[in-house]
Coordinates of C-alpha atoms in Angstrom, one line a residue:
M205 CA 157.9 114.0 126.1
N206 CA 157.0 117.7 124.4
K207 CA 157.2 120.6 126.2
R208 CA 153.9 122.2 127.4
V209 CA 152.9 125.7 126.6
L210 CA 149.5 127.7 128.1
L211 CA 148.9 131.1 125.5
I212 CA 146.5 133.2 127.1
L213 CA 145.3 135.3 123.9
T214 CA 142.6 137.5 125.1
E215 CA 141.4 138.3 121.4
F216 CA 141.3 135.1 119.0
P217 CA 139.2 134.0 116.2
P218 CA 136.4 134.5 114.5
S219 CA 136.9 138.2 115.5
I220 CA 139.7 139.8 113.2
G221 CA 142.5 142.5 114.0
G222 CA 146.2 142.6 114.8
M223 CA 146.1 140.7 118.0
Q224 CA 144.0 137.8 116.8
T225 CA 146.3 137.7 113.8
H226 CA 149.0 137.4 116.3
A227 CA 147.4 134.5 118.4
I228 CA 146.9 132.6 115.6
L229 CA 150.6 132.6 114.3
L230 CA 152.0 132.5 117.4
S231 CA 149.9 129.5 118.4
R232 CA 150.4 127.6 115.5
H233 CA 154.0 128.4 114.7
L234 CA 154.7 126.5 118.5
H235 CA 152.3 123.8 117.5
A236 CA 154.4 123.3 114.5
M237 CA 157.9 123.0 116.0
G238 CA 156.5 120.3 118.4
Y239 CA 155.1 121.8 121.5
E240 CA 151.8 120.5 123.4
V241 CA 149.7 124.0 122.8
D242 CA 146.8 124.9 125.0
V243 CA 145.1 128.3 124.1
F244 CA 142.9 130.1 126.8
T245 CA 140.8 132.8 125.6
Y246 CA 137.6 135.2 125.9
R247 CA 133.9 133.5 125.4
S248 CA 133.3 134.8 122.1
A249 CA 130.1 136.5 121.4
D250 CA 130.5 135.2 117.7
N251 CA 127.8 133.0 116.2
P252 CA 128.1 129.8 117.7
D253 CA 128.4 127.9 114.5
D254 CA 131.5 130.0 113.6
V255 CA 133.2 129.6 116.7
Q256 CA 132.9 125.9 116.5
R257 CA 134.0 126.0 112.8
V258 CA 137.4 128.0 114.0
D259 CA 138.0 126.0 117.2
K260 CA 138.1 122.9 114.9
S261 CA 140.7 124.4 112.3
F262 CA 143.5 124.4 115.1
P263 CA 145.3 121.1 115.6
F264 CA 145.3 121.9 119.3
P265 CA 142.7 122.6 121.8
I266 CA 141.0 126.3 122.0
H267 CA 139.2 126.9 125.6
R268 CA 137.0 129.7 126.0
P269 CA 135.9 130.0 129.5
L270 CA 137.2 133.3 130.4
S271 CA 135.2 136.1 131.2
R272 CA 135.6 139.8 130.1
V273 CA 134.4 141.2 133.5
G274 CA 135.5 138.6 136.5
Y275 CA 139.5 139.1 136.6
F276 CA 139.4 137.0 139.7
Y277 CA 137.2 134.5 138.2
N278 CA 139.7 134.5 135.5
L279 CA 142.3 133.5 137.5
E280 CA 140.9 130.6 139.5
T281 CA 140.2 129.3 136.2
L282 CA 143.5 129.4 135.2
L283 CA 145.1 128.2 138.1
D284 CA 143.0 125.2 138.5
F285 CA 144.1 124.2 134.5
I286 CA 147.6 124.9 135.8
A287 CA 147.4 122.8 138.5
K288 CA 146.0 120.1 136.5
N289 CA 148.0 120.1 133.5
K290 CA 151.3 121.6 134.8
P291 CA 152.8 123.9 131.4
D292 CA 156.3 124.3 131.5
L293 CA 155.8 128.3 130.2
I294 CA 153.2 130.7 130.5
Y295 CA 152.5 133.3 127.8
S296 CA 149.9 136.2 128.1
S297 CA 149.1 138.7 125.2
T298 CA 148.5 141.1 128.0
V299 CA 150.3 141.8 131.3
F300 CA 147.3 141.4 133.4
Y301 CA 148.2 137.3 133.8
G302 CA 151.8 137.8 134.6
I303 CA 150.7 137.6 138.5
L304 CA 150.6 134.0 137.5
E305 CA 154.5 133.7 137.9
K306 CA 154.1 134.5 141.3
L307 CA 151.3 132.5 142.3
T308 CA 152.5 129.3 140.5
G309 CA 156.1 129.5 139.8
I310 CA 155.9 129.0 136.2
K311 CA 157.8 131.5 134.3
T312 CA 155.2 133.7 132.7
I313 CA 156.2 135.9 129.5
C314 CA 153.5 138.7 128.7
R315 CA 153.1 141.2 125.8
S316 CA 152.2 145.0 126.4
V317 CA 150.6 147.3 124.0
G318 CA 151.0 149.9 126.9
N319 CA 147.3 150.7 127.1
D320 CA 146.8 148.1 129.1
I321 CA 148.6 150.3 131.5
M322 CA 147.1 153.4 130.8
R323 CA 143.6 152.4 130.4
P324 CA 143.3 148.3 132.4
W325 CA 140.9 146.7 130.7
I326 CA 140.1 144.7 134.2
A327 CA 136.7 145.3 134.3
Y328 CA 135.9 144.1 137.7
P329 CA 138.8 143.8 140.2
F330 CA 137.3 142.2 143.3
K331 CA 137.4 138.7 144.4
T332 CA 134.2 139.2 146.0
G333 CA 131.5 138.9 143.2
S334 CA 134.1 138.0 140.9
Q335 CA 131.8 134.9 139.7
V336 CA 128.7 136.2 139.8
A337 CA 129.9 139.2 137.6
S338 CA 131.4 136.6 134.9
N339 CA 128.0 135.2 134.3
A340 CA 127.6 134.8 130.8
W341 CA 124.3 136.6 130.2
L342 CA 125.3 139.2 132.5
E343 CA 128.7 139.6 131.4
R344 CA 127.2 139.9 127.4
K345 CA 124.7 142.5 128.9
L346 CA 127.1 144.8 130.3
Y347 CA 129.8 144.2 127.6
D348 CA 126.9 145.3 124.8
F349 CA 126.7 148.3 126.8
F350 CA 130.3 149.2 127.1
K351 CA 130.9 149.0 123.6
N352 CA 127.8 151.2 122.2
I353 CA 127.7 153.9 125.0
D354 CA 129.2 157.3 123.4
K355 CA 131.7 158.0 126.2
P356 CA 133.0 154.8 127.3
E357 CA 135.3 156.8 129.5
M358 CA 132.9 157.8 131.9
V359 CA 132.6 153.8 132.7
E360 CA 136.3 153.1 132.7
I361 CA 137.0 155.6 135.7
I362 CA 135.0 153.1 137.8
F363 CA 137.1 151.2 140.2
R364 CA 140.1 152.6 138.2
E365 CA 142.3 152.9 140.9
Q366 CA 142.1 149.4 142.0
R367 CA 142.1 147.9 138.6
L368 CA 145.7 150.0 138.0
L369 CA 147.2 148.4 141.2
L370 CA 146.2 144.7 139.9
T371 CA 147.6 145.5 136.5
I372 CA 150.6 146.8 137.9
K373 CA 151.0 144.1 140.0
A374 CA 150.9 141.8 137.5
A375 CA 153.2 143.4 135.1
K376 CA 156.0 143.6 138.0
A377 CA 155.7 139.9 138.5
S378 CA 156.1 138.8 135.0
S379 CA 159.9 137.3 134.0
K380 CA 159.7 139.2 130.5
I381 CA 157.5 141.7 128.9
L382 CA 157.4 142.4 125.0
A383 CA 156.7 146.1 124.7
N384 CA 155.3 146.8 121.3
S385 CA 157.4 150.6 121.5
E386 CA 159.8 152.4 123.1
F387 CA 156.9 154.6 124.3
T388 CA 155.4 151.3 125.8
R389 CA 158.4 150.6 127.5
R390 CA 158.6 153.8 129.3
I391 CA 155.1 153.3 130.5
L392 CA 156.5 150.2 132.2
L393 CA 159.3 151.6 133.8
D394 CA 157.4 154.3 135.0
V395 CA 155.2 151.9 137.0
G396 CA 158.4 150.0 138.4
V397 CA 158.9 147.2 136.0
P398 CA 163.0 146.4 136.2
A399 CA 164.4 147.6 132.3
K400 CA 166.1 143.9 132.4
N401 CA 162.3 143.0 132.2
I402 CA 161.3 144.5 129.0
E403 CA 162.1 144.0 125.5
V404 CA 160.8 145.9 122.3
V405 CA 159.5 144.3 119.5
V406 CA 157.7 146.4 117.1
G407 CA 155.7 145.5 114.0
G408 CA 153.3 142.6 112.8
V409 CA 152.5 142.6 109.4
D410 CA 152.2 140.0 106.5
A411 CA 155.2 142.0 104.5
G412 CA 154.4 139.6 101.6
Y413 CA 150.5 140.1 101.5
F414 CA 150.7 143.9 101.1
K415 CA 153.8 143.8 98.4
R416 CA 152.7 146.3 95.3
P417 CA 152.1 144.6 92.2
A418 CA 155.0 145.5 89.8
F419 CA 152.5 146.4 87.2
Q420 CA 149.5 148.1 88.1
N421 CA 147.0 151.1 86.3
V422 CA 146.9 153.1 89.6
R423 CA 143.9 154.9 88.2
D424 CA 141.8 152.0 87.0
L425 CA 142.6 150.7 90.9
R426 CA 141.5 154.2 92.3
Q427 CA 137.9 153.9 89.9
E428 CA 137.3 150.2 91.5
L429 CA 137.6 151.5 94.9
G430 CA 135.1 154.7 94.2
L431 CA 138.2 157.2 94.5
P432 CA 138.9 160.3 92.6
P433 CA 141.3 159.0 89.7
D434 CA 143.4 162.7 89.1
R435 CA 143.6 164.0 92.7
K436 CA 146.5 163.7 95.2
I437 CA 145.1 161.0 97.7
L438 CA 145.8 161.2 101.0
M439 CA 144.7 157.7 102.7
T440 CA 144.7 157.0 106.9
A441 CA 142.9 153.9 108.1
C442 CA 141.9 153.7 112.0
R443 CA 139.0 153.6 114.3
L444 CA 137.4 156.8 114.3
V445 CA 137.9 157.7 117.8
D446 CA 139.9 160.8 119.6
K447 CA 143.2 160.1 119.8
K448 CA 143.3 159.3 116.2
G449 CA 143.3 163.2 115.1
V450 CA 141.1 162.8 112.1
D451 CA 139.8 166.0 113.0
F452 CA 143.0 167.3 112.8
L453 CA 143.1 166.2 109.1
I454 CA 139.8 167.5 107.9
T455 CA 141.1 170.8 109.3
S456 CA 144.4 170.4 107.3
L457 CA 142.6 169.8 104.3
A458 CA 140.7 172.5 104.4
A459 CA 143.7 175.0 105.3
S460 CA 145.4 173.5 102.1
N461 CA 142.3 174.8 99.9
P462 CA 142.1 171.4 98.4
A463 CA 140.7 173.1 95.2
V464 CA 144.1 174.5 94.2
S465 CA 146.0 171.7 96.1
N466 CA 144.4 168.8 94.7
Y467 CA 144.5 166.9 98.2
H468 CA 141.6 164.4 98.7
L469 CA 141.5 162.7 101.9
V470 CA 140.3 158.8 102.0
I471 CA 139.3 157.9 105.7
V472 CA 139.3 153.9 106.0
G473 CA 137.8 153.0 109.1
K474 CA 134.6 152.9 111.6
G475 CA 133.8 154.4 114.8
H476 CA 131.5 156.4 117.4
R477 CA 132.9 159.9 116.2
M478 CA 131.9 159.0 112.2
S479 CA 128.8 161.4 112.8
R480 CA 130.8 164.5 113.8
L481 CA 133.6 164.1 111.5
R482 CA 131.2 164.1 108.7
K483 CA 129.9 167.2 109.9
L484 CA 133.1 168.8 110.5
A485 CA 133.9 168.1 106.8
Y486 CA 130.6 169.7 105.8
S487 CA 130.9 173.0 108.3
M488 CA 134.5 173.4 106.6
G489 CA 133.4 173.1 103.3
V490 CA 135.4 170.3 102.2
D491 CA 133.2 167.4 102.4
E492 CA 133.5 166.9 98.6
Y493 CA 137.1 166.3 98.9
V494 CA 136.7 163.9 101.8
S495 CA 135.8 159.8 101.3
F496 CA 134.5 158.4 104.3
V497 CA 134.9 154.6 102.9
G498 CA 134.1 153.0 106.7
A499 CA 135.1 149.4 107.7
V500 CA 137.1 147.5 104.9
P501 CA 138.2 143.5 106.0
Y502 CA 141.5 143.0 106.4
E503 CA 141.9 141.1 103.0
Q504 CA 140.8 143.9 101.0
M505 CA 143.1 146.8 102.4
P506 CA 146.3 146.2 100.3
P507 CA 144.6 147.9 97.3
F508 CA 143.8 151.3 99.3
Y509 CA 147.4 151.5 100.3
W510 CA 148.6 151.1 96.6
A511 CA 146.0 153.5 95.1
S512 CA 147.1 156.3 97.8
D513 CA 150.0 158.7 97.0
V514 CA 150.4 159.1 100.8
F515 CA 149.6 157.5 104.1
V516 CA 148.7 159.8 107.0
L517 CA 148.3 159.3 110.4
A518 CA 148.0 162.5 112.8
S519 CA 147.6 160.5 116.4
T520 CA 147.7 162.6 119.5
V521 CA 148.2 161.7 123.3
F522 CA 144.6 162.5 123.8
R523 CA 143.1 163.5 127.6
D524 CA 139.6 163.1 128.2
P525 CA 138.8 166.9 129.6
V526 CA 136.3 164.9 131.9
T527 CA 137.8 161.9 133.1
G528 CA 141.6 162.8 132.5
L529 CA 142.3 159.5 131.3
A530 CA 145.0 159.3 128.6
D531 CA 145.1 157.4 125.6
A532 CA 147.6 157.4 123.0
E533 CA 149.0 155.5 119.6
T534 CA 151.3 153.4 121.1
M535 CA 152.5 151.7 117.9
G536 CA 150.2 152.1 115.0
R537 CA 150.3 148.7 112.6
V538 CA 148.5 150.6 109.9
L539 CA 152.2 151.9 109.5
C540 CA 153.9 148.9 109.2
E541 CA 151.5 147.8 106.6
A542 CA 151.8 151.1 104.7
N543 CA 155.5 150.7 104.7
A544 CA 154.7 147.3 103.4
A545 CA 152.9 148.7 100.4
G546 CA 155.5 151.1 99.5
T547 CA 153.3 153.8 100.3
P548 CA 155.3 157.0 101.8
I549 CA 154.3 158.1 105.1
V550 CA 153.5 161.2 106.8
A551 CA 152.7 160.6 110.6
T552 CA 152.8 162.9 114.2
E553 CA 155.8 162.3 116.0
S554 CA 153.5 160.7 119.0
G555 CA 153.2 158.3 121.2
G556 CA 154.7 155.0 120.0
I557 CA 155.1 156.2 116.2
P558 CA 159.0 157.0 116.5
S559 CA 159.5 153.2 117.0
V560 CA 158.1 152.1 113.7
I561 CA 158.7 155.4 111.4
T562 CA 162.2 157.2 111.6
H563 CA 162.2 160.4 110.3
E564 CA 163.7 161.1 106.7
H565 CA 164.1 157.0 106.3
N566 CA 161.1 155.3 106.3
G567 CA 158.3 158.2 106.8
L568 CA 158.0 161.8 107.6
L569 CA 157.2 163.0 111.1
F570 CA 155.8 166.0 112.7
P571 CA 154.9 167.4 115.8
E572 CA 151.3 166.9 117.2
N573 CA 148.7 169.2 115.9
D574 CA 150.6 171.1 114.1
V575 CA 148.9 172.1 110.6
A576 CA 151.8 174.2 109.0
S577 CA 154.3 171.4 109.6
F578 CA 152.0 168.6 108.6
L579 CA 151.2 170.6 104.9
S580 CA 154.7 171.2 104.7
S581 CA 155.9 167.5 104.8
L582 CA 153.1 166.7 102.6
K583 CA 154.5 169.3 99.9
R584 CA 157.8 168.0 100.6
V585 CA 157.0 164.3 100.0
F586 CA 155.2 165.4 96.6
D587 CA 157.4 167.8 95.2
D588 CA 160.2 165.5 95.7
A589 CA 160.7 162.5 93.4
E590 CA 163.8 161.0 95.1
L591 CA 162.2 161.6 98.5
R592 CA 159.3 159.9 97.4
H593 CA 161.3 157.0 96.1
D594 CA 163.5 156.8 99.0
L595 CA 160.8 156.4 101.8
S596 CA 158.7 153.9 99.8
R597 CA 162.0 151.5 99.5
N598 CA 163.2 152.2 102.9
G599 CA 159.6 151.3 104.1
V600 CA 159.6 148.0 102.3
K601 CA 163.0 147.3 103.0
R602 CA 162.2 147.9 107.0
A603 CA 158.5 146.2 106.8
R604 CA 160.6 143.2 105.4
S605 CA 163.1 142.8 107.9
Q606 CA 161.8 144.2 111.3
F607 CA 157.7 144.6 111.0
D608 CA 157.1 141.0 109.2
W609 CA 155.4 138.4 111.1
S610 CA 158.6 136.2 110.8
H611 CA 160.8 138.3 112.5
I612 CA 158.3 138.7 115.2
L613 CA 157.9 135.2 115.9
W614 CA 161.8 134.9 115.9
T615 CA 161.9 137.4 118.3
H616 CA 159.2 135.4 120.8
E617 CA 161.3 132.2 120.0
R618 CA 164.9 134.2 121.2
V619 CA 163.0 135.1 124.4
F620 CA 161.4 132.0 125.2
A621 CA 165.0 130.1 124.8
M622 CA 166.6 132.9 127.0
D623 CA 164.3 131.8 130.0
D624 CA 166.0 128.2 129.4
I625 CA 162.4 126.5 129.2
L626 CA 161.8 125.7 125.5
T627 CA 165.6 126.0 124.5
A628 CA 166.2 123.0 122.7
P629 CA 163.5 123.3 119.8
M630 CA 163.9 127.0 119.5
Q631 CA 167.6 126.8 118.8
A632 CA 166.7 125.1 116.0
A633 CA 164.4 128.2 114.9
A634 CA 164.7 129.8 111.7
A635 CA 166.2 133.0 111.3
P636 CA 164.2 136.2 110.7
H637 CA 162.9 136.9 107.6
P638 CA 165.5 138.5 105.1

């Protein structure tokens, strides 16, 4: 009889992103290896026809009863399924459901990206009223409100202490947590998760998809993308939120005197700071040297990396001055993509970034908010052809050997096997991507 695995994947298609890609690959991989897979995820706000089409494309059931609001409602829903179906292993894409191990006695492995501890996403953390709060219509209204307000941090402080207590309790109950960086590992240690229960797993990129073509006219590619063909292109890709440091990049661009340095900043992404950043570029007199590209679908991203001279990421550990809530770059998947594309990287030594970028090996690191160090690092990359070549070559090697999805899946297999539950098939698993 096949072993049964319950996958609690809080982000799942039709929506797209890194977590959704991880969810697709892990669930399909386990099924292909012969396991009986059940996926539980949140209700979807996408078009019902799109949801149905996606669900039918998987050869195993996709259950969508979970609420983004009612935590205890979700626990009861999951416990009911577990009692009836008795899975051999539970896997959760956040630490919130690590508590299921204590409640059921079934080994539960969780993934953590750090922010699930720093900014707990459990919306309503009480048993009383959880079912009412999980009403589909009410949930949709609350979620839309939260996503569209200018200061979501003001909502996050509501019930924060109780949400944090629940999150920490759940994290401590899990057998194993796969942390996305050393930064996240330290966060978990700080809240009392035993060191033996944490393993760092960095990355998550289709290295082959981002592989730079052997022969490519960069000038023509830039013209196709609407980018200036003859300038030194600095690209960043991120949500336009405070922790990403895009304001720092614009300020640094101005300090470089782009008319002389020939730098041009390309910003890929959207977010509620877009208007403010446009105004900043205009006020500093560099708006003609900044391209706000907006959101770009994942499948259209590789050419932007290939067309750029340097990929830059200026993330900071940002603490909201009103709420005191901290936010950080706990890994930086775009860094994995830039490495896979062979684009030299200059990034801040902040949060989980050093788990991806080793200074002087597959990128250059500089201190947060240090304009002089940032501009000095850029100058080194542009002035030293051997350094550019080494950063590019080492980045591609690391993306293939450590960040590629094949390696991430292999690591999951090994961790599952360590718990002696899914051992037999896992021992036959393929080695990581060379």
